[in-house]
Amino acid sequence: MFPEYDVIVVGAGHAGCEAAVAAANLGSKVCLVTMNMQTIAQMSCNPAMGGVAKGQIVREIDALGGYSGIVTDHTMVQFRMLNRSKGPAMWSPRAQSDRMLFARKWRNMLEAHPNVDFWQDMVKGLVIRGGIVRGVVTSMGLEIPAKAVVLTNGTFLNGIIHIGEKQLGGGRSGESAAKGITEQLVELGFEAGRMKTGTPPRVDGRTLNYDVMEVQPGDEQPSKFSYTDTPPITKQLPCHVTYTSPEVHEMLKTGFDRSPMFNGRIQGLGPRYCPSIEDKINRFSDKDRHQLFVEPEGWDTCEIYVNGFSSSLPEDVQYKALRLIPGFENAKMFRPGYAIEYDYFPPTQLELTLETRLVKNLFFAGQINGTTGYEEAACQGMMAGFNAHLAIQEEEPLIIKRSEGYIGVLIDDLVNKGTQEPYRMFTSRAEYRILLRQDNADLRLTPLAHKLGVIGSEERMEKVRSKEAAAQAIERFLEEYSIAPEQINQYLESKESSATRQKVKLSTILLRPNIGLDELRNVVPDLDQFLQVHDQRNIELAEINMKYEGYIRKEQELVDKMNRLEEVKLWETLDYHTLPSLSIEAREKLTRMRPRTIGQASRISGITPSDISVLLVHMGR
């Protein structure tokens, strides 16, 4: 009934969709197996992509030929660049999407791909022979053969939904849990754990009073995620901000005795940086209010997502507390919030390719690895898809370094440090933030996609070359153009910057604090005329390159130093127990994790600089 596929992807969430197109774009014949064809790429939680560090990841996915940025651009209802008041390393794009359009666009793009087939069924087990995965077995007893399998099960592995004292088996509201895979993997020697996440109630926007809330509009000049020619957004929907109060908190506390989080029914750890509302008022009892974001679900629906009010309290308590929030006095609830507990597999059991160490050609991506967030899942899916294809072709794997992308930071953290709580990406996790900006993801990563031979990468490389050339031309103009004191001093005084007594290059003016090209071009007509033919993204790149040249150079020097450690390979047969100078902890962890390089070894939790020195001496360095 089924041909032998190159790659089977289990699960059609954000990780699964990106895994499917990644392998397919390299030429693999892919079968995407999902329990429900109607929920492909569903935004199970908030209807948004991007955010702090997450926006950088979406740009990186796009630079490597993934679809998340394209789909977001086609379906967004609002765009905002976060952290504009800070340095460019912190700028992070974020977009609200139309939930239904987002899923529909993803499905359309998947169905348009000639290398992607679909099968609706639950996968209950893997076919493994001789330590190599050979396919999957479905709940209908069908065996689908494949050379590689990518598991992207999300929250479905033995998922349990908690609403107050109620427990429902399921991987998402209204959908069944997946059973069988965890048990088989544990029998094979995998370590499994439990994690928890949650979602807030959805309410009827027609019943809210927006007049008493703060309006949060999109950017006046909205950008987009993809480096391709996706359509710009021409109109936007506003979000709103309101707050809880002591009265809301007191009402929520009346349900604490029935809360699965407080009475011990939930065993898994939840996301530290996205706590439930009951967790917030318990942990931060000194605060008398918490911010809530009132977010529209799309253009043609009145459904509202109450961001910041995630809860597993009884539905009657959620409803009463909601109606005490300013603007929610007459709110009608479409469905309550809930917590969901599910199985995951500590990612220290993976290679940096996301292939499992115990079973060849079996890859894990997304929440099965202990992460949280659409963006974190999507980038893992893409990398697993790439590497599944490369593994069966017996080609060199694709591993992104920490200095090359947030994707590299994410995977390196997971594999070398592991996680015991849902892992979320932040800019603070990256050592080289000024290099890993949202504006230069294409310059960093599109050459890798081109080298791999991803569909359309040749055209994308031409755009990268044009962008680099344009930025260099803008930098040359600023370095060569001189301006007289009478042309610039009035502007400098308005910016509380010292006047100049002689002609100076525009580049030296730009380097001053609080001086930017957008204002400078209004003062210098020749500059404005020159920049009119250039794309805003190229202008922004040139400005950042010039203003932060010193910081960029210093970070690059640190990268070069670290890369020297990455070049020192560790022997696969090295017996760490024969090196008594290593600490006992180092011997145990190095034996268990088998790092490929000195650089990778240095990032394993518990490995000290003295341990690294011992390894360098032993390796003859």
Coordinates of C-alpha atoms in Angstrom, one line a residue:
M1 CA 0.0 0.0 0.0
F2 CA 2.8 2.4 0.9
P3 CA 6.1 2.9 -1.0
E4 CA 9.3 3.2 1.1
Y5 CA 9.6 6.8 1.9
D6 CA 12.9 8.6 2.4
V7 CA 11.5 10.4 5.5
I8 CA 8.4 10.0 7.6
V9 CA 7.5 13.0 9.8
V10 CA 5.2 12.1 12.7
G11 CA 3.1 15.1 13.7
A12 CA 2.0 18.2 11.7
G13 CA 2.6 21.0 14.1
H14 CA 5.2 23.7 13.6
A15 CA 8.1 21.3 14.0
G16 CA 6.5 18.6 11.7
C17 CA 5.6 21.1 9.0
E18 CA 9.1 22.5 8.8
A19 CA 10.7 19.1 9.0
A20 CA 8.6 17.9 6.0
V21 CA 9.4 20.8 3.8
A22 CA 13.1 20.8 4.8
A23 CA 13.6 17.2 3.7
A24 CA 11.3 17.6 0.7
N25 CA 13.2 20.7 -0.5
L26 CA 16.4 18.6 -0.5
G27 CA 14.8 16.0 -2.7
S28 CA 13.5 13.4 -0.2
K29 CA 10.1 11.8 -0.7
V30 CA 8.3 12.6 2.6
C31 CA 5.2 11.2 4.3
L32 CA 3.6 13.6 6.9
V33 CA 1.6 11.5 9.3
T34 CA -0.9 13.4 11.4
M35 CA -3.8 12.4 13.6
N36 CA -6.0 15.1 12.1
M37 CA -5.6 16.7 8.7
Q38 CA -7.8 19.6 9.8
T39 CA -5.3 20.8 12.4
I40 CA -2.1 21.0 10.4
A41 CA 0.0 23.9 11.6
Q42 CA -2.6 24.9 14.2
M43 CA -1.6 27.7 16.5
S44 CA -2.6 25.8 19.7
C45 CA -1.7 28.7 22.0
N46 CA -1.4 32.3 21.1
P47 CA -1.9 33.4 17.5
A48 CA 1.5 35.1 17.1
M49 CA 4.9 34.4 15.8
G50 CA 8.2 36.0 16.9
G51 CA 9.0 38.0 19.9
V52 CA 12.2 38.5 21.9
A53 CA 14.8 36.1 20.3
K54 CA 12.0 34.1 18.8
G55 CA 11.7 36.7 16.0
Q56 CA 15.4 36.1 15.2
I57 CA 14.7 32.4 14.9
V58 CA 11.8 33.0 12.4
R59 CA 14.1 35.1 10.3
E60 CA 16.8 32.3 10.5
I61 CA 14.3 29.7 9.4
D62 CA 13.4 31.9 6.4
A63 CA 17.0 32.4 5.5
L64 CA 17.5 28.6 5.4
G65 CA 14.4 28.1 3.1
G66 CA 11.8 27.3 5.7
Y67 CA 8.2 28.5 5.4
S68 CA 7.3 29.9 8.8
G69 CA 8.2 33.5 7.9
I70 CA 6.4 33.3 4.5
V71 CA 3.2 32.0 6.1
T72 CA 3.3 34.6 8.8
D73 CA 3.7 37.4 6.3
H74 CA 0.7 36.2 4.3
T75 CA -1.5 35.9 7.4
M76 CA -0.4 38.6 9.9
V77 CA -3.0 41.1 11.3
Q78 CA -0.4 43.2 13.1
F79 CA 3.4 43.6 13.1
R80 CA 5.6 45.2 15.8
M81 CA 9.4 45.4 16.2
L82 CA 10.0 44.9 19.9
N83 CA 12.9 46.6 21.9
R84 CA 13.4 49.4 19.5
S85 CA 14.6 51.6 22.4
K86 CA 17.5 49.2 23.0
G87 CA 20.5 48.3 20.8
P88 CA 20.0 46.4 17.5
A89 CA 21.0 43.1 19.1
M90 CA 17.8 43.2 21.0
W91 CA 15.4 44.2 18.3
S92 CA 12.9 41.4 17.8
P93 CA 10.1 41.2 15.2
R94 CA 6.7 39.9 16.3
A95 CA 3.5 39.5 14.4
Q96 CA -0.1 38.6 15.3
S97 CA -1.5 36.1 12.8
D98 CA -5.0 35.2 11.8
R99 CA -5.1 31.7 13.3
M100 CA -7.3 30.1 10.7
L101 CA -5.5 31.7 7.7
F102 CA -2.1 30.7 9.2
A103 CA -3.1 27.0 9.3
R104 CA -4.7 27.1 5.9
K105 CA -1.7 28.8 4.2
W106 CA 0.7 26.2 5.7
R107 CA -1.5 23.4 4.4
N108 CA -1.8 24.9 1.0
M109 CA 2.0 25.2 0.8
L110 CA 2.5 21.7 1.9
E111 CA 0.0 20.3 -0.5
A112 CA 1.6 22.2 -3.4
H113 CA 4.9 20.4 -2.7
P114 CA 5.3 17.4 -5.1
N115 CA 7.6 15.6 -2.6
V116 CA 5.1 15.6 0.3
D117 CA 2.4 13.0 0.9
F118 CA 0.0 12.8 3.8
W119 CA -1.6 10.1 5.9
Q120 CA -4.2 10.7 8.7
D121 CA -3.7 8.2 11.5
M122 CA -2.1 7.9 14.9
V123 CA 1.4 6.5 15.0
K124 CA 1.6 4.0 17.9
G125 CA 5.1 2.6 17.3
L126 CA 8.3 2.5 15.3
V127 CA 9.7 -0.3 13.2
I128 CA 13.3 -0.8 14.3
R129 CA 15.7 -3.5 13.0
G130 CA 19.3 -3.8 13.9
G131 CA 19.3 -0.5 15.8
I132 CA 18.1 1.4 12.7
V133 CA 14.6 2.8 12.3
R134 CA 12.7 1.3 9.3
G135 CA 9.3 3.0 9.5
V136 CA 6.3 3.4 11.7
V137 CA 3.2 1.4 12.7
T138 CA -0.2 3.2 12.9
S139 CA -3.2 2.6 15.1
M140 CA -4.9 0.9 12.2
G141 CA -2.1 -1.7 12.1
L142 CA -0.5 -0.3 9.0
E143 CA 3.2 -0.3 8.5
I144 CA 4.7 2.6 6.6
P145 CA 8.3 1.9 5.6
A146 CA 11.0 4.7 5.6
K147 CA 14.7 5.2 5.7
A148 CA 14.4 7.9 8.4
V149 CA 11.8 9.0 10.9
V150 CA 11.3 12.4 12.6
L151 CA 9.2 12.5 15.7
T152 CA 7.5 15.8 16.3
N153 CA 4.7 14.7 18.7
G154 CA 4.2 18.0 20.6
T155 CA 2.1 17.6 23.7
F156 CA 0.4 14.5 22.5
L157 CA 2.6 11.7 24.1
N158 CA 0.4 10.4 26.9
G159 CA -1.1 13.9 27.2
I160 CA -3.5 14.7 30.0
I161 CA -5.6 17.9 30.1
H162 CA -6.2 19.4 33.5
I163 CA -9.1 21.8 34.3
G164 CA -9.6 22.1 38.0
E165 CA -10.3 18.6 39.4
K166 CA -11.1 17.3 35.9
Q167 CA -8.6 15.2 34.0
L168 CA -9.1 14.4 30.3
G169 CA -6.8 12.3 28.1
G170 CA -5.7 14.4 25.1
G171 CA -2.9 16.2 23.3
R172 CA -4.9 19.3 22.8
S173 CA -8.5 20.4 23.5
G174 CA -10.8 18.1 21.6
E175 CA -8.1 15.8 20.4
S176 CA -6.9 12.4 21.6
A177 CA -3.5 11.7 23.2
A178 CA -0.9 9.5 21.4
K179 CA 0.0 6.2 23.2
G180 CA 2.6 3.6 22.5
I181 CA 5.6 5.5 21.4
T182 CA 6.9 6.5 24.8
E183 CA 6.6 3.0 26.1
Q184 CA 8.5 1.5 23.2
L185 CA 11.3 4.1 23.4
V186 CA 11.6 3.5 27.2
E187 CA 11.9 -0.3 26.5
L188 CA 14.7 0.6 24.1
G189 CA 16.6 2.4 26.8
F190 CA 15.5 6.0 26.3
E191 CA 15.0 8.2 29.4
A192 CA 11.6 9.9 29.5
G193 CA 10.1 12.7 31.7
R194 CA 7.0 14.8 32.1
M195 CA 6.4 18.4 31.4
K196 CA 3.5 20.8 31.6
T197 CA 2.3 23.7 29.6
G198 CA -1.0 25.6 29.5
T199 CA -3.2 28.0 27.6
P200 CA -5.7 30.8 28.7
P201 CA -9.4 31.0 28.2
R202 CA -10.8 32.4 24.9
V203 CA -13.5 35.0 25.1
D204 CA -16.1 36.7 22.9
G205 CA -14.7 40.0 21.7
R206 CA -18.2 41.4 21.2
T207 CA -18.7 41.4 25.0
L208 CA -15.6 43.4 25.9
N209 CA -15.3 47.1 26.6
Y210 CA -12.2 48.2 24.8
D211 CA -12.7 51.9 25.8
V212 CA -11.2 51.2 29.3
M213 CA -8.2 49.4 28.0
E214 CA -4.9 50.7 26.6
V215 CA -4.6 50.4 22.8
Q216 CA -1.6 48.6 21.4
P217 CA -1.3 49.4 17.7
G218 CA 1.1 47.9 15.2
D219 CA 4.1 49.7 13.8
E220 CA 3.4 52.7 11.7
Q221 CA 5.8 51.4 9.1
P222 CA 5.4 47.6 9.6
S223 CA 8.2 45.3 8.3
K224 CA 7.8 41.6 7.7
F225 CA 9.6 38.3 8.4
S226 CA 10.5 36.8 5.1
Y227 CA 13.4 37.8 2.9
T228 CA 11.3 36.7 -0.1
D229 CA 8.9 38.9 -2.0
T230 CA 5.9 38.4 0.4
P231 CA 3.2 41.0 0.4
P232 CA 3.5 43.9 2.8
I233 CA 0.7 44.3 5.4
T234 CA -1.5 47.3 4.4
K235 CA -3.9 47.3 7.4
Q236 CA -3.6 46.1 10.9
L237 CA -5.8 45.1 13.9
P238 CA -5.0 46.7 17.3
C239 CA -4.3 44.7 20.4
H240 CA -5.3 46.0 23.8
V241 CA -3.7 45.9 27.3
T242 CA -5.5 45.6 30.6
Y243 CA -4.6 44.4 34.1
T244 CA -5.6 42.1 36.9
S245 CA -6.4 43.6 40.3
P246 CA -6.4 42.4 44.0
E247 CA -10.1 41.5 43.5
V248 CA -9.2 39.3 40.6
H249 CA -6.5 37.6 42.6
E250 CA -8.8 37.0 45.6
M251 CA -11.3 35.4 43.3
L252 CA -8.7 33.2 41.7
K253 CA -7.5 32.1 45.2
T254 CA -10.9 30.6 45.9
G255 CA -10.1 27.9 43.5
F256 CA -6.6 27.1 44.7
D257 CA -7.8 24.1 46.7
R258 CA -9.1 22.6 43.4
S259 CA -6.0 23.5 41.4
P260 CA -4.1 20.6 39.9
M261 CA -1.0 22.7 40.1
F262 CA -1.2 23.1 43.9
N263 CA -2.8 19.8 45.0
G264 CA -0.1 17.7 43.3
R265 CA -2.0 16.2 40.4
I266 CA 0.4 17.8 37.9
Q267 CA 3.8 16.3 38.2
G268 CA 5.6 17.9 35.2
L269 CA 7.4 21.2 35.4
G270 CA 5.8 24.2 33.6
P271 CA 7.5 27.0 31.7
R272 CA 9.3 29.3 34.1
Y273 CA 8.9 32.3 31.8
C274 CA 5.3 31.8 30.9
P275 CA 3.6 30.9 34.2
S276 CA -0.1 30.5 34.7
I277 CA -2.0 33.3 36.4
E278 CA -2.4 31.3 39.6
D279 CA 1.3 30.7 39.6
K280 CA 2.0 34.4 39.1
I281 CA -0.1 35.5 42.1
N282 CA 1.3 32.8 44.2
R283 CA 5.0 33.5 43.4
F284 CA 4.7 37.3 43.1
S285 CA 2.3 37.9 46.0
D286 CA 3.8 41.4 46.5
K287 CA 2.3 42.5 43.1
D288 CA -1.3 43.7 43.1
R289 CA -1.7 43.5 39.3
H290 CA -0.4 41.7 36.3
Q291 CA -0.5 42.8 32.7
L292 CA -2.9 41.1 30.2
F293 CA -2.7 41.3 26.4
V294 CA -6.1 41.2 24.7
E295 CA -5.3 39.7 21.3
P296 CA -7.6 39.2 18.3
E297 CA -7.6 35.7 16.8
G298 CA -8.1 36.9 13.2
W299 CA -9.8 39.3 10.7
D300 CA -13.2 37.5 10.6
T301 CA -13.7 36.2 14.1
C302 CA -14.8 37.8 17.4
E303 CA -12.7 35.2 19.4
I304 CA -10.1 36.8 21.7
Y305 CA -7.0 35.3 23.2
V306 CA -6.3 36.6 26.8
N307 CA -2.5 36.5 26.8
G308 CA -1.2 36.3 30.4
F309 CA -4.2 34.6 31.9
S310 CA -3.1 30.9 31.3
S311 CA -4.9 28.8 33.9
S312 CA -5.9 25.3 35.0
L313 CA -8.3 26.4 37.7
P314 CA -11.9 25.3 37.6
E315 CA -13.9 26.9 34.7
D316 CA -16.3 28.6 37.1
V317 CA -13.4 30.3 39.0
Q318 CA -11.8 31.4 35.7
Y319 CA -15.2 32.9 34.5
K320 CA -15.8 34.8 37.7
A321 CA -12.2 36.2 37.8
L322 CA -12.3 37.2 34.2
R323 CA -15.4 39.3 34.8
L324 CA -13.6 41.3 37.5
I325 CA -10.9 42.5 35.0
P326 CA -11.4 46.1 33.6
G327 CA -13.2 45.8 30.3
F328 CA -14.3 42.2 30.9
E329 CA -17.3 43.0 33.1
N330 CA -19.7 41.5 30.6
A331 CA -17.3 38.9 29.1
K332 CA -18.6 35.7 27.7
M333 CA -16.2 32.8 27.7
F334 CA -15.9 30.5 24.6
R335 CA -13.8 27.9 26.4
P336 CA -11.7 27.8 29.6
G337 CA -8.0 27.7 29.9
Y338 CA -6.4 24.4 30.7
A339 CA -3.0 22.8 31.6
I340 CA -1.6 19.9 29.7
E341 CA 0.9 17.4 30.9
Y342 CA 2.9 15.3 28.4
D343 CA 5.9 13.1 27.9
Y344 CA 9.3 14.4 26.7
F345 CA 12.7 12.9 26.2
P346 CA 15.7 14.7 27.8
P347 CA 17.6 16.0 24.7
T348 CA 21.0 15.0 26.0
Q349 CA 20.1 11.7 24.3
L350 CA 20.6 13.4 20.9
E351 CA 23.4 14.3 18.6
L352 CA 23.8 17.9 17.5
T353 CA 22.0 16.8 14.3
L354 CA 18.9 15.9 16.5
E355 CA 19.4 12.2 15.6
T356 CA 19.0 9.9 18.6
R357 CA 22.1 8.1 19.9
L358 CA 20.3 4.9 20.5
V359 CA 18.5 4.4 17.2
K360 CA 20.1 5.4 13.9
N361 CA 18.1 7.6 11.5
L362 CA 15.6 8.5 14.2
F363 CA 15.3 12.2 14.9
F364 CA 13.4 14.2 17.6
A365 CA 12.2 17.8 17.2
G366 CA 10.0 20.2 19.1
Q367 CA 8.3 19.7 22.5
I368 CA 9.5 16.1 22.6
N369 CA 12.9 17.6 23.3
G370 CA 11.6 19.7 26.2
T371 CA 11.2 23.1 24.4
T372 CA 8.2 25.4 24.4
G373 CA 7.1 27.8 21.6
Y374 CA 6.2 27.6 18.0
E375 CA 9.5 29.1 16.9
E376 CA 11.7 26.8 18.9
A377 CA 9.8 23.8 17.6
A378 CA 9.9 25.0 14.0
C379 CA 13.6 25.5 13.8
Q380 CA 14.3 22.1 15.3
G381 CA 11.9 20.5 12.8
M382 CA 13.7 22.2 10.0
M383 CA 17.2 21.0 11.2
A384 CA 15.9 17.5 11.8
G385 CA 14.4 17.4 8.3
F386 CA 17.6 18.6 6.7
N387 CA 19.7 16.1 8.7
A388 CA 17.4 13.2 8.1
H389 CA 17.8 13.7 4.4
L390 CA 21.6 14.1 4.7
A391 CA 21.9 11.0 6.9
I392 CA 20.2 8.6 4.4
Q393 CA 22.2 10.2 1.6
E394 CA 25.4 9.6 3.7
E395 CA 26.3 13.2 3.4
E396 CA 27.9 15.6 5.9
P397 CA 25.3 16.8 8.5
L398 CA 24.3 20.4 8.8
I399 CA 25.2 21.8 12.3
I400 CA 24.8 25.5 12.9
K401 CA 27.3 26.9 15.3
R402 CA 26.4 29.1 18.3
S403 CA 28.2 32.0 16.5
E404 CA 26.1 31.4 13.3
G405 CA 22.5 31.5 14.7
Y406 CA 20.1 31.3 17.5
I407 CA 19.2 27.9 16.1
G408 CA 22.7 26.8 16.9
V409 CA 22.4 28.2 20.4
L410 CA 19.1 26.4 21.0
I411 CA 20.3 23.0 19.8
D412 CA 23.7 23.3 21.5
D413 CA 22.0 24.2 24.8
L414 CA 19.6 21.3 24.6
V415 CA 22.1 18.6 23.6
N416 CA 25.0 19.7 25.9
K417 CA 23.1 21.0 28.9
G418 CA 19.7 19.4 28.7
T419 CA 16.6 20.9 30.3
Q420 CA 14.3 19.9 33.1
E421 CA 11.7 22.6 32.4
P422 CA 10.3 23.8 29.1
Y423 CA 13.2 25.6 27.3
R424 CA 12.4 29.0 25.8
M425 CA 14.9 31.1 23.8
F426 CA 16.0 34.5 25.0
T427 CA 18.6 36.9 23.6
S428 CA 20.5 36.4 26.9
R429 CA 21.2 32.8 26.0
A430 CA 23.5 33.8 23.1
E431 CA 27.1 34.9 23.7
Y432 CA 27.3 36.7 20.3
R433 CA 24.1 38.7 20.2
I434 CA 25.5 41.6 18.1
L435 CA 26.4 39.1 15.4
L436 CA 23.1 37.2 15.6
R437 CA 20.7 40.1 14.8
Q438 CA 17.3 39.8 13.2
D439 CA 18.4 42.0 10.2
N440 CA 21.3 39.9 9.0
A441 CA 20.0 36.3 9.3
D442 CA 20.0 36.0 5.5
L443 CA 23.7 37.0 5.3
R444 CA 24.6 34.5 8.0
L445 CA 22.6 31.5 6.9
T446 CA 21.4 31.7 3.3
P447 CA 24.9 30.7 2.0
L448 CA 24.4 27.4 4.0
A449 CA 21.1 26.8 2.3
H450 CA 22.7 27.5 -1.1
K451 CA 25.5 25.1 -0.3
L452 CA 22.9 22.4 0.6
G453 CA 21.0 22.9 -2.6
V454 CA 17.7 24.0 -1.0
I455 CA 15.0 24.7 -3.6
G456 CA 15.3 28.4 -4.7
S457 CA 18.6 29.0 -2.9
E458 CA 20.3 30.3 -6.0
E459 CA 17.8 33.1 -6.4
R460 CA 18.0 33.8 -2.6
M461 CA 21.8 34.0 -2.8
E462 CA 21.5 36.7 -5.5
K463 CA 19.4 38.7 -3.1
V464 CA 22.0 38.3 -0.4
R465 CA 24.8 39.4 -2.7
S466 CA 22.7 42.4 -3.7
K467 CA 22.0 43.3 -0.1
E468 CA 25.6 43.1 0.9
A469 CA 26.6 45.3 -2.1
A470 CA 23.9 47.9 -1.4
A471 CA 25.0 48.1 2.3
Q472 CA 28.6 48.6 1.3
A473 CA 27.6 51.3 -1.2
I474 CA 25.8 53.2 1.5
E475 CA 28.7 52.9 3.8
R476 CA 31.1 54.2 1.1
F477 CA 28.9 57.2 0.5
L478 CA 28.8 58.1 4.2
E479 CA 32.6 57.7 4.4
E480 CA 33.3 59.8 1.4
Y481 CA 30.7 62.6 1.7
S482 CA 31.8 65.7 3.5
I483 CA 29.4 68.2 5.0
A484 CA 30.1 71.8 6.1
P485 CA 29.4 73.2 9.6
E486 CA 26.6 75.5 8.4
Q487 CA 24.8 72.5 6.9
I488 CA 24.8 70.3 10.0
N489 CA 25.4 72.4 13.2
Q490 CA 21.8 73.4 13.7
Y491 CA 20.7 69.8 13.6
L492 CA 23.5 68.8 15.9
E493 CA 22.5 71.4 18.5
S494 CA 18.9 70.1 18.3
K495 CA 20.3 66.7 19.3
E496 CA 22.4 68.3 22.1
S497 CA 25.6 67.2 20.2
S498 CA 28.6 69.4 19.9
A499 CA 28.9 71.6 16.8
T500 CA 31.7 71.1 14.3
R501 CA 34.1 73.8 13.1
Q502 CA 35.1 72.3 9.8
K503 CA 33.9 69.9 7.1
V504 CA 33.5 66.4 8.4
K505 CA 32.5 63.1 6.8
L506 CA 28.9 62.0 7.3
S507 CA 30.2 58.7 8.7
T508 CA 31.7 60.5 11.7
I509 CA 28.4 62.3 12.3
L510 CA 26.5 59.0 12.2
L511 CA 28.8 57.6 14.9
R512 CA 27.6 60.1 17.5
P513 CA 24.9 59.1 20.0
N514 CA 21.3 59.7 19.1
I515 CA 22.1 60.3 15.5
G516 CA 20.4 58.1 13.0
L517 CA 20.2 57.9 9.2
D518 CA 16.4 58.4 9.1
E519 CA 16.8 62.0 10.6
L520 CA 20.1 62.7 9.0
R521 CA 18.7 62.2 5.5
N522 CA 16.1 64.9 6.3
V523 CA 19.0 67.3 6.9
V524 CA 21.2 66.4 4.0
P525 CA 19.3 66.4 0.7
D526 CA 22.1 64.6 -1.2
L527 CA 22.0 61.8 1.3
D528 CA 18.2 61.5 1.0
Q529 CA 18.4 61.4 -2.8
F530 CA 21.0 58.7 -2.6
L531 CA 19.0 56.6 -0.1
Q532 CA 15.8 56.8 -2.0
V533 CA 16.9 54.0 -4.4
H534 CA 17.8 51.7 -1.5
D535 CA 15.6 49.3 0.4
Q536 CA 15.0 50.2 4.0
R537 CA 16.5 46.9 5.2
N538 CA 19.7 47.6 3.4
I539 CA 19.9 51.1 4.9
E540 CA 19.3 49.6 8.4
L541 CA 22.1 47.1 7.8
A542 CA 24.6 49.7 6.7
E543 CA 23.8 51.9 9.7
I544 CA 24.2 49.1 12.2
N545 CA 27.5 47.9 10.6
M546 CA 28.9 51.4 10.9
K547 CA 27.6 52.3 14.4
Y548 CA 28.6 49.0 16.0
E549 CA 31.7 48.2 14.0
G550 CA 33.9 48.0 17.1
Y551 CA 31.5 45.7 19.0
I552 CA 31.1 43.5 15.9
R553 CA 34.8 43.2 15.5
K554 CA 35.4 42.2 19.2
E555 CA 32.7 39.6 19.0
Q556 CA 34.1 38.1 15.8
E557 CA 37.5 37.8 17.6
L558 CA 35.8 35.8 20.4
V559 CA 34.2 33.6 17.8
D560 CA 37.5 32.9 16.1
K561 CA 39.0 32.0 19.4
M562 CA 36.2 29.6 20.3
N563 CA 36.2 28.1 16.8
R564 CA 39.8 27.0 17.4
L565 CA 38.4 24.7 20.2
E566 CA 35.7 23.5 17.8
E567 CA 38.5 22.3 15.4
V568 CA 40.0 20.0 18.0
K569 CA 38.3 16.7 17.5
L570 CA 37.9 14.2 20.3
W571 CA 38.5 10.5 19.5
E572 CA 35.3 8.5 19.4
T573 CA 37.1 5.6 21.3
L574 CA 38.7 7.9 24.0
D575 CA 38.3 6.2 27.4
Y576 CA 37.8 9.2 29.8
H577 CA 38.2 6.9 32.8
T578 CA 41.9 6.5 31.9
L579 CA 42.4 10.2 32.5
P580 CA 42.7 10.5 36.4
S581 CA 43.4 14.3 36.2
L582 CA 39.7 14.7 35.1
S583 CA 37.2 15.3 37.8
I584 CA 34.9 12.3 38.5
E585 CA 31.9 14.3 37.3
A586 CA 33.8 15.1 34.1
R587 CA 34.7 11.5 33.4
E588 CA 31.1 10.4 33.9
K589 CA 29.5 13.1 31.8
L590 CA 32.1 12.9 29.0
T591 CA 31.6 9.1 28.8
R592 CA 27.8 9.5 28.7
M593 CA 27.6 12.4 26.2
R594 CA 30.6 11.6 24.0
P595 CA 31.2 15.2 22.7
R596 CA 32.7 15.4 19.2
T597 CA 35.0 18.4 19.9
I598 CA 36.8 20.2 22.7
G599 CA 34.4 23.1 22.1
Q600 CA 31.3 21.0 22.6
A601 CA 32.9 19.4 25.7
S602 CA 33.4 22.9 27.2
R603 CA 29.7 23.6 27.1
I604 CA 28.6 20.5 29.0
S605 CA 27.2 21.4 32.4
G606 CA 29.8 20.4 35.1
I607 CA 32.8 20.4 32.8
T608 CA 35.3 22.9 34.2
P609 CA 38.1 24.9 32.5
S610 CA 40.7 22.6 34.2
D611 CA 38.9 19.6 32.7
I612 CA 39.3 21.2 29.2
S613 CA 43.0 21.9 29.9
V614 CA 43.5 18.2 30.7
L615 CA 41.7 17.2 27.5
L616 CA 43.8 19.7 25.4
V617 CA 47.1 18.3 26.9
H618 CA 45.9 14.7 26.2
M619 CA 45.1 15.6 22.6
G620 CA 48.5 17.1 22.2
R621 CA 47.5 20.7 22.2

